[in-house]
Amino acid sequence: RSMLDQSQWEGTLRTALGRSQFIDMSSESLRRDNLEVLCNMIAGEPSDIDEGIIGELTHLDLRNGIIARLDAGQCTLDEIIEYMDQYNFDERIQWKACAALWTAVSEKNNIFFKVRIIRVGGAKKILRAMEDFPFCVAVQENACRVLQILAHGDHTDRISVTLMQLGAGIRVLQTMKNNSDNARVQENACAALWSLSLNHDNKLALMDLDAANQILQAMSNHRNCEILQWVACAALGNFSNCLDHAVTLVGLGAANTILQVMDDYAGSENVQAIACGTLWNLAVDPDNQVTLMELGAAERILQAMNNNIDSKIVQRLACAALGNFADRLDHDHAVTLFGLGAASTIIQVMDFYAESEDVQAVACRTLWRLARAAGCDNQDKLMQLGAAERILQAMERHLQSGDVQMHSCNVLCSLASNREIRTKLQKLGTAAWITKAIENHPENPALKRIARDARNKIMFIPAHYF
């Protein structure tokens, strides 16, 4: 060996053994004494060959051949599962197999292939690998990636529930504890929790397993990882879509963490959108509304809207969150929001997304909550900003949208409590558009009731006339 460089040595050895190119000469399996015997073999002394070494090299050859096939995407699903079972002691094959499964699911991207993976025992093999190699980053990262994609997408509720029943939630949370300093593991674990928590029963089970605390810890430990922050906020958003959980999350400090993330990633559209959506869910609870306003959530949301005017999803989720803040009538949140410029921002959004039904609906709903809570002075400000004209434009453009029509009628009804505004609304022809809303939605009793109340109030027709 002293007369050859490393590449010549390995090439000579492979030639002597008649083995494939997949032999890994750096493997710890080839101990120093084995190499000495192989040197003798090359020197023409075959009597010194140990049959055990040849068997070991044969196994190594097969193993590396399997790894090469997994890397190249040449294995069928059945072969991947077979290798995971046959080489359950080999962490490298386990993580390569998990990676191959993720690639296969991503490429096929259909529910039938996901179901087949479950039926042939793929999920069990993945979870066993996570349990057998708890500190192998590659195994844990790739296993979490597979769990995430299996549980995500249309018609995956049964798969998601099955994964939880097999112990996926426990395994994912355990890997977060075992690998708390690894951002990639935490990122993929949070993504798996996000997908699993799309199912309501899973959401309850994960909260009982203290998943929220683990997610918040990951966010705190890895503030410089944008993708982790995004998927973590998404998971918290799923958990917060339940009133009891929303209160619990704020008690755990989720609001402070999310607002910190918004500050850290003010230029990230994805982070701002998912953060606004999570704040929207958290603000369903009246006490949370007070806490969030005190923490400066409204200012962060308005900043997100101003920085991302060309992002439809940011605008929609931000408007929805502001609407929840304005819903707390006994804390003058609506007046505070007016002072922060919320009304003018929302009207700007309505102009920018005039053709978007969902943006118009949520903007009208937020304007309604501002109008009914803010008092006459702020109702006058809404009129000065052109709110009535924007409402009528939304009604005209989205005549078939029950949500747009109903929330628009609510705004007009609230504005009509002011006599001077009522006169202006009459001149704008609001009654005619309200009548069209009733005619176009004959099977929507809630809309018909609200529309009639608005029309009667605008025309100043006392209720006892009907």
GROMACS .gro file of C-alpha atoms in nm:
model
  466
    1ARG     CA    1   0.000   0.000   0.000
    2SER     CA    2   0.292   0.233   0.070
    3MET     CA    3   0.376   0.237  -0.303
    4LEU     CA    4   0.023   0.336  -0.413
    5ASP     CA    5  -0.192   0.642  -0.354
    6GLN     CA    6  -0.537   0.603  -0.201
    7SER     CA    7  -0.732   0.577  -0.529
    8GLN     CA    8  -0.486   0.321  -0.674
    9TRP     CA    9  -0.504   0.119  -0.354
   10GLU     CA   10  -0.881   0.101  -0.355
   11GLY     CA   11  -0.891   0.021  -0.727
   12THR     CA   12  -0.637  -0.261  -0.686
   13LEU     CA   13  -0.829  -0.402  -0.392
   14ARG     CA   14  -1.160  -0.398  -0.578
   15THR     CA   15  -0.997  -0.569  -0.876
   16ALA     CA   16  -0.852  -0.839  -0.650
   17LEU     CA   17  -1.185  -0.906  -0.487
   18GLY     CA   18  -1.382  -0.892  -0.810
   19ARG     CA   19  -1.635  -0.677  -0.628
   20SER     CA   20  -1.854  -0.392  -0.748
   21GLN     CA   21  -1.784  -0.022  -0.736
   22PHE     CA   22  -2.013   0.014  -0.437
   23ILE     CA   23  -1.765  -0.115  -0.177
   24ASP     CA   24  -1.704   0.163   0.070
   25MET     CA   25  -1.338   0.141   0.177
   26SER     CA   26  -1.396   0.396   0.452
   27SER     CA   27  -1.642   0.167   0.631
   28GLU     CA   28  -1.562   0.084   0.988
   29SER     CA   29  -1.646  -0.277   0.901
   30LEU     CA   30  -1.305  -0.307   0.732
   31ARG     CA   31  -1.079  -0.317   1.034
   32ARG     CA   32  -0.702  -0.284   1.022
   33ASP     CA   33  -0.642  -0.661   1.058
   34ASN     CA   34  -0.877  -0.730   0.767
   35LEU     CA   35  -0.684  -0.486   0.549
   36GLU     CA   36  -0.359  -0.663   0.632
   37VAL     CA   37  -0.507  -0.995   0.521
   38LEU     CA   38  -0.629  -0.833   0.203
   39CYS     CA   39  -0.278  -0.702   0.141
   40ASN     CA   40  -0.153  -1.056   0.158
   41MET     CA   41  -0.427  -1.155  -0.082
   42ILE     CA   42  -0.310  -0.896  -0.335
   43ALA     CA   43   0.048  -1.014  -0.286
   44GLY     CA   44  -0.055  -1.362  -0.401
   45GLU     CA   45  -0.099  -1.541  -0.070
   46PRO     CA   46  -0.463  -1.660  -0.089
   47SER     CA   47  -0.406  -1.906   0.198
   48ASP     CA   48  -0.426  -1.615   0.438
   49ILE     CA   49  -0.779  -1.513   0.331
   50ASP     CA   50  -1.035  -1.530   0.611
   51GLU     CA   51  -1.373  -1.653   0.480
   52GLY     CA   52  -1.546  -1.433   0.738
   53ILE     CA   53  -1.391  -1.127   0.580
   54ILE     CA   54  -1.513  -1.229   0.237
   55GLY     CA   55  -1.863  -1.273   0.384
   56GLU     CA   56  -1.841  -0.934   0.544
   57LEU     CA   57  -1.737  -0.772   0.220
   58THR     CA   58  -2.015  -0.953   0.035
   59HIS     CA   59  -2.268  -0.809   0.281
   60LEU     CA   60  -2.111  -0.465   0.246
   61ASP     CA   61  -2.131  -0.495  -0.132
   62LEU     CA   62  -2.501  -0.583  -0.123
   63ARG     CA   63  -2.573  -0.309   0.131
   64ASN     CA   64  -2.407  -0.040  -0.076
   65GLY     CA   65  -2.581  -0.166  -0.386
   66ILE     CA   66  -2.915  -0.127  -0.208
   67ILE     CA   67  -2.822   0.223  -0.093
   68ALA     CA   68  -2.725   0.318  -0.449
   69ARG     CA   69  -3.060   0.190  -0.580
   70LEU     CA   70  -3.249   0.380  -0.309
   71ASP     CA   71  -3.058   0.698  -0.394
   72ALA     CA   72  -3.131   0.656  -0.764
   73GLY     CA   73  -3.503   0.598  -0.708
   74GLN     CA   74  -3.487   0.252  -0.866
   75CYS     CA   75  -3.670   0.061  -0.590
   76THR     CA   76  -4.038  -0.029  -0.591
   77LEU     CA   77  -4.249   0.035  -0.283
   78ASP     CA   78  -4.241  -0.333  -0.190
   79GLU     CA   79  -3.861  -0.337  -0.221
   80ILE     CA   80  -3.825  -0.030   0.001
   81ILE     CA   81  -4.040  -0.190   0.271
   82GLU     CA   82  -3.849  -0.518   0.237
   83TYR     CA   83  -3.514  -0.343   0.280
   84MET     CA   84  -3.639  -0.156   0.587
   85ASP     CA   85  -3.745  -0.487   0.737
   86GLN     CA   86  -3.438  -0.687   0.633
   87TYR     CA   87  -3.191  -0.417   0.740
   88ASN     CA   88  -3.373  -0.285   1.047
   89PHE     CA   89  -3.035  -0.271   1.228
   90ASP     CA   90  -2.876  -0.046   0.962
   91GLU     CA   91  -2.944   0.323   1.021
   92ARG     CA   92  -2.811   0.430   0.682
   93ILE     CA   93  -3.049   0.204   0.492
   94GLN     CA   94  -3.333   0.320   0.718
   95TRP     CA   95  -3.280   0.687   0.644
   96LYS     CA   96  -3.220   0.624   0.274
   97ALA     CA   97  -3.543   0.421   0.262
   98CYS     CA   98  -3.737   0.698   0.437
   99ALA     CA   99  -3.597   0.947   0.187
  100ALA     CA  100  -3.696   0.719  -0.101
  101LEU     CA  101  -4.049   0.688   0.039
  102TRP     CA  102  -4.079   1.066   0.061
  103THR     CA  103  -3.965   1.104  -0.300
  104ALA     CA  104  -4.210   0.838  -0.419
  105VAL     CA  105  -4.507   0.993  -0.237
  106SER     CA  106  -4.413   1.342  -0.362
  107GLU     CA  107  -4.394   1.225  -0.721
  108LYS     CA  108  -4.716   1.022  -0.721
  109ASN     CA  109  -4.904   1.262  -0.490
  110ASN     CA  110  -5.228   1.067  -0.472
  111ILE     CA  111  -5.436   0.918  -0.194
  112PHE     CA  112  -5.423   0.565  -0.336
  113PHE     CA  113  -5.045   0.542  -0.311
  114LYS     CA  114  -5.056   0.679   0.043
  115VAL     CA  115  -5.314   0.418   0.143
  116ARG     CA  116  -5.099   0.146  -0.012
  117ILE     CA  117  -4.800   0.255   0.196
  118ILE     CA  118  -5.010   0.217   0.511
  119ARG     CA  119  -5.145  -0.123   0.403
  120VAL     CA  120  -4.803  -0.275   0.327
  121GLY     CA  121  -4.674  -0.163   0.666
  122GLY     CA  122  -4.477   0.139   0.554
  123ALA     CA  123  -4.591   0.362   0.840
  124LYS     CA  124  -4.501   0.099   1.098
  125LYS     CA  125  -4.153   0.063   0.947
  126ILE     CA  126  -4.101   0.440   0.954
  127LEU     CA  127  -4.207   0.468   1.318
  128ARG     CA  128  -3.989   0.170   1.413
  129ALA     CA  129  -3.689   0.337   1.249
  130MET     CA  130  -3.758   0.652   1.450
  131GLU     CA  131  -3.771   0.446   1.768
  132ASP     CA  132  -3.461   0.236   1.690
  133PHE     CA  133  -3.241   0.532   1.588
  134PRO     CA  134  -3.364   0.818   1.810
  135PHE     CA  135  -3.048   1.029   1.772
  136CYS     CA  136  -2.981   0.973   1.403
  137VAL     CA  137  -3.065   1.308   1.250
  138ALA     CA  138  -3.102   1.169   0.897
  139VAL     CA  139  -3.350   0.901   1.006
  140GLN     CA  140  -3.558   1.142   1.214
  141GLU     CA  141  -3.562   1.419   0.952
  142ASN     CA  142  -3.664   1.195   0.664
  143ALA     CA  143  -3.914   0.999   0.870
  144CYS     CA  144  -4.088   1.324   0.973
  145ARG     CA  145  -4.094   1.434   0.609
  146VAL     CA  146  -4.275   1.115   0.509
  147LEU     CA  147  -4.526   1.145   0.796
  148GLN     CA  148  -4.597   1.504   0.697
  149ILE     CA  149  -4.674   1.427   0.335
  150LEU     CA  150  -4.876   1.115   0.420
  151ALA     CA  151  -5.103   1.312   0.655
  152HIS     CA  152  -5.142   1.616   0.430
  153GLY     CA  153  -5.380   1.676   0.141
  154ASP     CA  154  -5.736   1.602   0.040
  155HIS     CA  155  -5.914   1.294   0.176
  156THR     CA  156  -5.628   1.206   0.415
  157ASP     CA  157  -5.826   1.215   0.740
  158ARG     CA  158  -5.830   0.839   0.776
  159ILE     CA  159  -5.457   0.816   0.707
  160SER     CA  160  -5.389   1.093   0.957
  161VAL     CA  161  -5.596   0.922   1.226
  162THR     CA  162  -5.429   0.588   1.152
  163LEU     CA  163  -5.085   0.744   1.187
  164MET     CA  164  -5.180   0.886   1.527
  165GLN     CA  165  -5.315   0.549   1.637
  166LEU     CA  166  -4.983   0.390   1.537
  167GLY     CA  167  -4.802   0.641   1.761
  168ALA     CA  168  -4.684   0.902   1.510
  169GLY     CA  169  -4.757   1.192   1.742
  170ILE     CA  170  -4.557   1.037   2.025
  171ARG     CA  171  -4.262   0.957   1.799
  172VAL     CA  172  -4.252   1.305   1.645
  173LEU     CA  173  -4.263   1.477   1.983
  174GLN     CA  174  -3.994   1.243   2.116
  175THR     CA  175  -3.762   1.329   1.829
  176MET     CA  176  -3.816   1.698   1.901
  177LYS     CA  177  -3.697   1.637   2.256
  178ASN     CA  178  -3.404   1.420   2.150
  179ASN     CA  179  -3.284   1.655   1.876
  180SER     CA  180  -3.381   1.995   2.012
  181ASP     CA  181  -3.063   2.159   1.879
  182ASN     CA  182  -3.112   2.048   1.519
  183ALA     CA  183  -3.313   2.299   1.316
  184ARG     CA  184  -3.384   2.060   1.028
  185VAL     CA  185  -3.530   1.795   1.256
  186GLN     CA  186  -3.739   2.054   1.438
  187GLU     CA  187  -3.860   2.202   1.109
  188ASN     CA  188  -3.975   1.868   0.969
  189ALA     CA  189  -4.123   1.762   1.302
  190CYS     CA  190  -4.329   2.083   1.317
  191ALA     CA  191  -4.441   2.019   0.960
  192ALA     CA  192  -4.552   1.667   1.056
  193LEU     CA  193  -4.747   1.806   1.353
  194TRP     CA  194  -4.907   2.063   1.123
  195SER     CA  195  -5.037   1.791   0.890
  196LEU     CA  196  -5.145   1.559   1.170
  197SER     CA  197  -5.333   1.839   1.347
  198LEU     CA  198  -5.551   1.911   1.045
  199ASN     CA  199  -5.777   1.641   1.188
  200HIS     CA  200  -5.980   1.757   1.488
  201ASP     CA  201  -5.936   1.443   1.700
  202ASN     CA  202  -5.563   1.442   1.631
  203LYS     CA  203  -5.549   1.806   1.734
  204LEU     CA  204  -5.701   1.726   2.073
  205ALA     CA  205  -5.467   1.431   2.124
  206LEU     CA  206  -5.157   1.633   2.032
  207MET     CA  207  -5.250   1.913   2.271
  208ASP     CA  208  -5.283   1.650   2.546
  209LEU     CA  209  -4.933   1.530   2.454
  210ASP     CA  210  -4.798   1.886   2.511
  211ALA     CA  211  -4.727   1.942   2.142
  212ALA     CA  212  -4.781   2.318   2.170
  213ASN     CA  213  -4.502   2.353   2.424
  214GLN     CA  214  -4.263   2.157   2.204
  215ILE     CA  215  -4.345   2.376   1.905
  216LEU     CA  216  -4.297   2.699   2.101
  217GLN     CA  217  -3.965   2.568   2.232
  218ALA     CA  218  -3.852   2.494   1.876
  219MET     CA  219  -3.950   2.844   1.766
  220SER     CA  220  -3.756   2.995   2.054
  221ASN     CA  221  -3.445   2.781   1.994
  222HIS     CA  222  -3.428   2.839   1.617
  223ARG     CA  223  -3.536   3.197   1.555
  224ASN     CA  224  -3.306   3.222   1.252
  225CYS     CA  225  -3.483   2.941   1.062
  226GLU     CA  226  -3.761   3.096   0.854
  227ILE     CA  227  -3.921   2.773   0.731
  228LEU     CA  228  -3.938   2.637   1.086
  229GLN     CA  229  -4.113   2.953   1.203
  230TRP     CA  230  -4.360   2.927   0.917
  231VAL     CA  231  -4.459   2.564   0.971
  232ALA     CA  232  -4.461   2.610   1.349
  233CYS     CA  233  -4.706   2.902   1.315
  234ALA     CA  234  -4.915   2.686   1.083
  235ALA     CA  235  -4.930   2.408   1.342
  236LEU     CA  236  -5.025   2.655   1.615
  237GLY     CA  237  -5.290   2.791   1.380
  238ASN     CA  238  -5.445   2.444   1.360
  239PHE     CA  239  -5.438   2.403   1.737
  240SER     CA  240  -5.586   2.750   1.793
  241ASN     CA  241  -5.885   2.669   1.572
  242CYS     CA  242  -6.059   2.555   1.891
  243LEU     CA  243  -6.171   2.804   2.156
  244ASP     CA  244  -6.031   2.617   2.457
  245HIS     CA  245  -5.698   2.564   2.284
  246ALA     CA  246  -5.680   2.931   2.181
  247VAL     CA  247  -5.698   3.032   2.548
  248THR     CA  248  -5.439   2.769   2.645
  249LEU     CA  249  -5.198   2.880   2.373
  250VAL     CA  250  -5.207   3.245   2.480
  251GLY     CA  251  -5.143   3.128   2.836
  252LEU     CA  252  -4.836   2.940   2.712
  253GLY     CA  253  -4.699   3.255   2.549
  254ALA     CA  254  -4.789   3.173   2.189
  255ALA     CA  255  -4.903   3.529   2.117
  256ASN     CA  256  -4.570   3.679   2.226
  257THR     CA  257  -4.380   3.423   2.019
  258ILE     CA  258  -4.587   3.482   1.705
  259LEU     CA  259  -4.550   3.859   1.732
  260GLN     CA  260  -4.175   3.816   1.772
  261VAL     CA  261  -4.171   3.606   1.456
  262MET     CA  262  -4.360   3.880   1.271
  263ASP     CA  263  -4.094   4.128   1.379
  264ASP     CA  264  -3.808   3.895   1.283
  265TYR     CA  265  -3.953   3.816   0.939
  266ALA     CA  266  -4.130   4.138   0.846
  267GLY     CA  267  -4.028   4.089   0.482
  268SER     CA  268  -4.154   3.732   0.449
  269GLU     CA  269  -4.497   3.705   0.289
  270ASN     CA  270  -4.541   3.343   0.395
  271VAL     CA  271  -4.458   3.406   0.760
  272GLN     CA  272  -4.675   3.718   0.778
  273ALA     CA  273  -4.972   3.538   0.621
  274ILE     CA  274  -4.963   3.236   0.849
  275ALA     CA  275  -4.899   3.454   1.155
  276CYS     CA  276  -5.203   3.670   1.073
  277GLY     CA  277  -5.411   3.357   1.029
  278THR     CA  278  -5.304   3.223   1.367
  279LEU     CA  279  -5.376   3.557   1.535
  280TRP     CA  280  -5.720   3.550   1.373
  281ASN     CA  281  -5.790   3.215   1.542
  282LEU     CA  282  -5.647   3.325   1.876
  283ALA     CA  283  -5.861   3.642   1.869
  284VAL     CA  284  -6.187   3.446   1.863
  285ASP     CA  285  -6.178   3.443   2.243
  286PRO     CA  286  -6.278   3.781   2.399
  287ASP     CA  287  -6.008   3.773   2.667
  288ASN     CA  288  -5.746   3.685   2.407
  289GLN     CA  289  -5.859   3.989   2.207
  290VAL     CA  290  -5.770   4.213   2.500
  291THR     CA  291  -5.432   4.045   2.551
  292LEU     CA  292  -5.341   4.062   2.184
  293MET     CA  293  -5.433   4.429   2.156
  294GLU     CA  294  -5.220   4.507   2.462
  295LEU     CA  295  -4.927   4.320   2.308
  296GLY     CA  296  -4.947   4.530   1.990
  297ALA     CA  297  -5.091   4.266   1.759
  298ALA     CA  298  -5.299   4.519   1.564
  299GLU     CA  299  -4.992   4.727   1.482
  300ARG     CA  300  -4.806   4.417   1.355
  301ILE     CA  301  -5.103   4.314   1.140
  302LEU     CA  302  -5.140   4.658   0.984
  303GLN     CA  303  -4.767   4.666   0.913
  304ALA     CA  304  -4.799   4.327   0.742
  305MET     CA  305  -5.083   4.463   0.529
  306ASN     CA  306  -4.885   4.772   0.428
  307ASN     CA  307  -4.572   4.568   0.348
  308ASN     CA  308  -4.757   4.303   0.149
  309ILE     CA  309  -5.025   4.490  -0.044
  310ASP     CA  310  -4.974   4.256  -0.341
  311SER     CA  311  -5.035   3.944  -0.130
  312LYS     CA  312  -5.400   3.847  -0.138
  313ILE     CA  313  -5.371   3.590   0.138
  314VAL     CA  314  -5.197   3.832   0.377
  315GLN     CA  315  -5.471   4.090   0.320
  316ARG     CA  316  -5.754   3.842   0.367
  317LEU     CA  317  -5.619   3.687   0.688
  318ALA     CA  318  -5.513   4.024   0.828
  319CYS     CA  319  -5.859   4.174   0.768
  320ALA     CA  320  -6.015   3.873   0.938
  321ALA     CA  321  -5.792   3.915   1.244
  322LEU     CA  322  -5.872   4.287   1.271
  323GLY     CA  323  -6.241   4.201   1.250
  324ASN     CA  324  -6.208   3.978   1.555
  325PHE     CA  325  -6.025   4.250   1.750
  326ALA     CA  326  -6.303   4.498   1.671
  327ASP     CA  327  -6.562   4.253   1.799
  328ARG     CA  328  -6.481   4.327   2.164
  329LEU     CA  329  -6.732   4.608   2.220
  330ASP     CA  330  -6.650   4.683   2.585
  331HIS     CA  331  -6.283   4.771   2.535
  332ASP     CA  332  -6.304   5.036   2.261
  333HIS     CA  333  -6.087   4.827   2.032
  334ALA     CA  334  -6.267   4.966   1.730
  335VAL     CA  335  -6.174   5.323   1.831
  336THR     CA  336  -5.812   5.214   1.878
  337LEU     CA  337  -5.811   5.047   1.537
  338PHE     CA  338  -5.946   5.366   1.378
  339GLY     CA  339  -5.663   5.559   1.541
  340LEU     CA  340  -5.411   5.315   1.395
  341GLY     CA  341  -5.549   5.368   1.045
  342ALA     CA  342  -5.720   5.030   1.012
  343ALA     CA  343  -6.024   5.167   0.826
  344SER     CA  344  -5.822   5.342   0.556
  345THR     CA  345  -5.600   5.036   0.513
  346ILE     CA  346  -5.901   4.807   0.468
  347ILE     CA  347  -6.057   5.041   0.212
  348GLN     CA  348  -5.727   5.047   0.024
  349VAL     CA  349  -5.733   4.667   0.021
  350MET     CA  350  -6.090   4.670  -0.116
  351ASP     CA  351  -5.973   4.891  -0.404
  352PHE     CA  352  -5.671   4.670  -0.476
  353TYR     CA  353  -5.871   4.346  -0.470
  354ALA     CA  354  -6.202   4.468  -0.608
  355GLU     CA  355  -6.255   4.147  -0.808
  356SER     CA  356  -6.175   3.911  -0.519
  357GLU     CA  357  -6.492   3.778  -0.360
  358ASP     CA  358  -6.326   3.641  -0.046
  359VAL     CA  359  -6.125   3.959   0.021
  360GLN     CA  360  -6.434   4.176  -0.028
  361ALA     CA  361  -6.640   3.957   0.206
  362VAL     CA  362  -6.392   3.965   0.493
  363ALA     CA  363  -6.322   4.337   0.443
  364CYS     CA  364  -6.695   4.415   0.458
  365ARG     CA  365  -6.730   4.208   0.773
  366THR     CA  366  -6.446   4.399   0.941
  367LEU     CA  367  -6.589   4.736   0.835
  368TRP     CA  368  -6.924   4.628   0.981
  369ARG     CA  369  -6.762   4.551   1.318
  370LEU     CA  370  -6.578   4.883   1.312
  371ALA     CA  371  -6.896   5.072   1.218
  372ARG     CA  372  -7.119   4.920   1.484
  373ALA     CA  373  -6.867   4.965   1.767
  374ALA     CA  374  -6.686   5.288   1.695
  375GLY     CA  375  -6.965   5.541   1.745
  376CYS     CA  376  -7.093   5.827   1.532
  377ASP     CA  377  -6.761   6.009   1.495
  378ASN     CA  378  -6.592   5.709   1.341
  379GLN     CA  379  -6.896   5.629   1.129
  380ASP     CA  380  -6.854   5.978   0.984
  381LYS     CA  381  -6.487   5.898   0.918
  382LEU     CA  382  -6.589   5.581   0.735
  383MET     CA  383  -6.816   5.782   0.512
  384GLN     CA  384  -6.542   6.039   0.449
  385LEU     CA  385  -6.308   5.754   0.348
  386GLY     CA  386  -6.564   5.638   0.094
  387ALA     CA  387  -6.667   5.320   0.275
  388ALA     CA  388  -7.028   5.333   0.149
  389GLU     CA  389  -6.919   5.361  -0.214
  390ARG     CA  390  -6.678   5.065  -0.173
  391ILE     CA  391  -6.956   4.859  -0.014
  392LEU     CA  392  -7.193   4.928  -0.304
  393GLN     CA  393  -6.919   4.844  -0.556
  394ALA     CA  394  -6.863   4.512  -0.378
  395MET     CA  395  -7.238   4.437  -0.387
  396GLU     CA  396  -7.251   4.515  -0.757
  397ARG     CA  397  -6.944   4.310  -0.852
  398HIS     CA  398  -7.030   4.011  -0.632
  399LEU     CA  399  -7.405   3.993  -0.659
  400GLN     CA  400  -7.408   3.612  -0.630
  401SER     CA  401  -7.193   3.600  -0.317
  402GLY     CA  402  -7.409   3.556  -0.010
  403ASP     CA  403  -7.123   3.651   0.223
  404VAL     CA  404  -7.045   3.976   0.041
  405GLN     CA  405  -7.413   4.074   0.029
  406MET     CA  406  -7.481   3.991   0.394
  407HIS     CA  407  -7.174   4.167   0.538
  408SER     CA  408  -7.238   4.466   0.311
  409CYS     CA  409  -7.594   4.495   0.438
  410ASN     CA  410  -7.463   4.476   0.794
  411VAL     CA  411  -7.227   4.769   0.733
  412LEU     CA  412  -7.502   4.977   0.573
  413CYS     CA  413  -7.740   4.900   0.859
  414SER     CA  414  -7.482   5.014   1.117
  415LEU     CA  415  -7.402   5.332   0.925
  416ALA     CA  416  -7.771   5.415   0.891
  417SER     CA  417  -7.803   5.468   1.267
  418ASN     CA  418  -7.667   5.818   1.198
  419ARG     CA  419  -7.933   6.051   1.050
  420GLU     CA  420  -7.699   6.248   0.826
  421ILE     CA  421  -7.535   5.931   0.698
  422ARG     CA  422  -7.878   5.781   0.637
  423THR     CA  423  -7.960   6.069   0.404
  424LYS     CA  424  -7.636   6.017   0.213
  425LEU     CA  425  -7.705   5.645   0.180
  426GLN     CA  426  -8.047   5.718   0.034
  427LYS     CA  427  -7.891   5.943  -0.228
  428LEU     CA  428  -7.640   5.672  -0.320
  429GLY     CA  429  -7.926   5.436  -0.406
  430THR     CA  430  -7.836   5.175  -0.145
  431ALA     CA  431  -8.195   5.055  -0.110
  432ALA     CA  432  -8.198   4.932  -0.472
  433TRP     CA  433  -7.882   4.723  -0.423
  434ILE     CA  434  -8.018   4.578  -0.100
  435THR     CA  435  -8.334   4.477  -0.286
  436LYS     CA  436  -8.123   4.303  -0.551
  437ALA     CA  437  -7.941   4.115  -0.275
  438ILE     CA  438  -8.274   3.985  -0.144
  439GLU     CA  439  -8.393   3.889  -0.493
  440ASN     CA  440  -8.072   3.703  -0.579
  441HIS     CA  441  -8.064   3.503  -0.257
  442PRO     CA  442  -8.423   3.390  -0.195
  443GLU     CA  443  -8.312   3.078  -0.004
  444ASN     CA  444  -8.088   3.258   0.243
  445PRO     CA  445  -8.313   3.358   0.535
  446ALA     CA  446  -8.034   3.519   0.739
  447LEU     CA  447  -7.936   3.743   0.447
  448LYS     CA  448  -8.298   3.834   0.375
  449ARG     CA  449  -8.356   3.934   0.738
  450ILE     CA  450  -8.041   4.146   0.760
  451ALA     CA  451  -8.106   4.306   0.420
  452ARG     CA  452  -8.462   4.402   0.509
  453ASP     CA  453  -8.348   4.552   0.839
  454ALA     CA  454  -8.085   4.756   0.656
  455ARG     CA  455  -8.326   4.874   0.388
  456ASN     CA  456  -8.590   4.973   0.642
  457LYS     CA  457  -8.338   5.157   0.854
  458ILE     CA  458  -8.193   5.346   0.555
  459MET     CA  459  -8.541   5.441   0.431
  460PHE     CA  460  -8.639   5.515   0.793
  461ILE     CA  461  -8.941   5.285   0.787
  462PRO     CA  462  -9.048   5.190   1.142
  463ALA     CA  463  -9.055   4.816   1.209
  464HIS     CA  464  -9.422   4.819   1.319
  465TYR     CA  465  -9.525   4.904   0.962
  466PHE     CA  466  -9.456   4.541   0.865
   0.00000   0.00000   0.00000
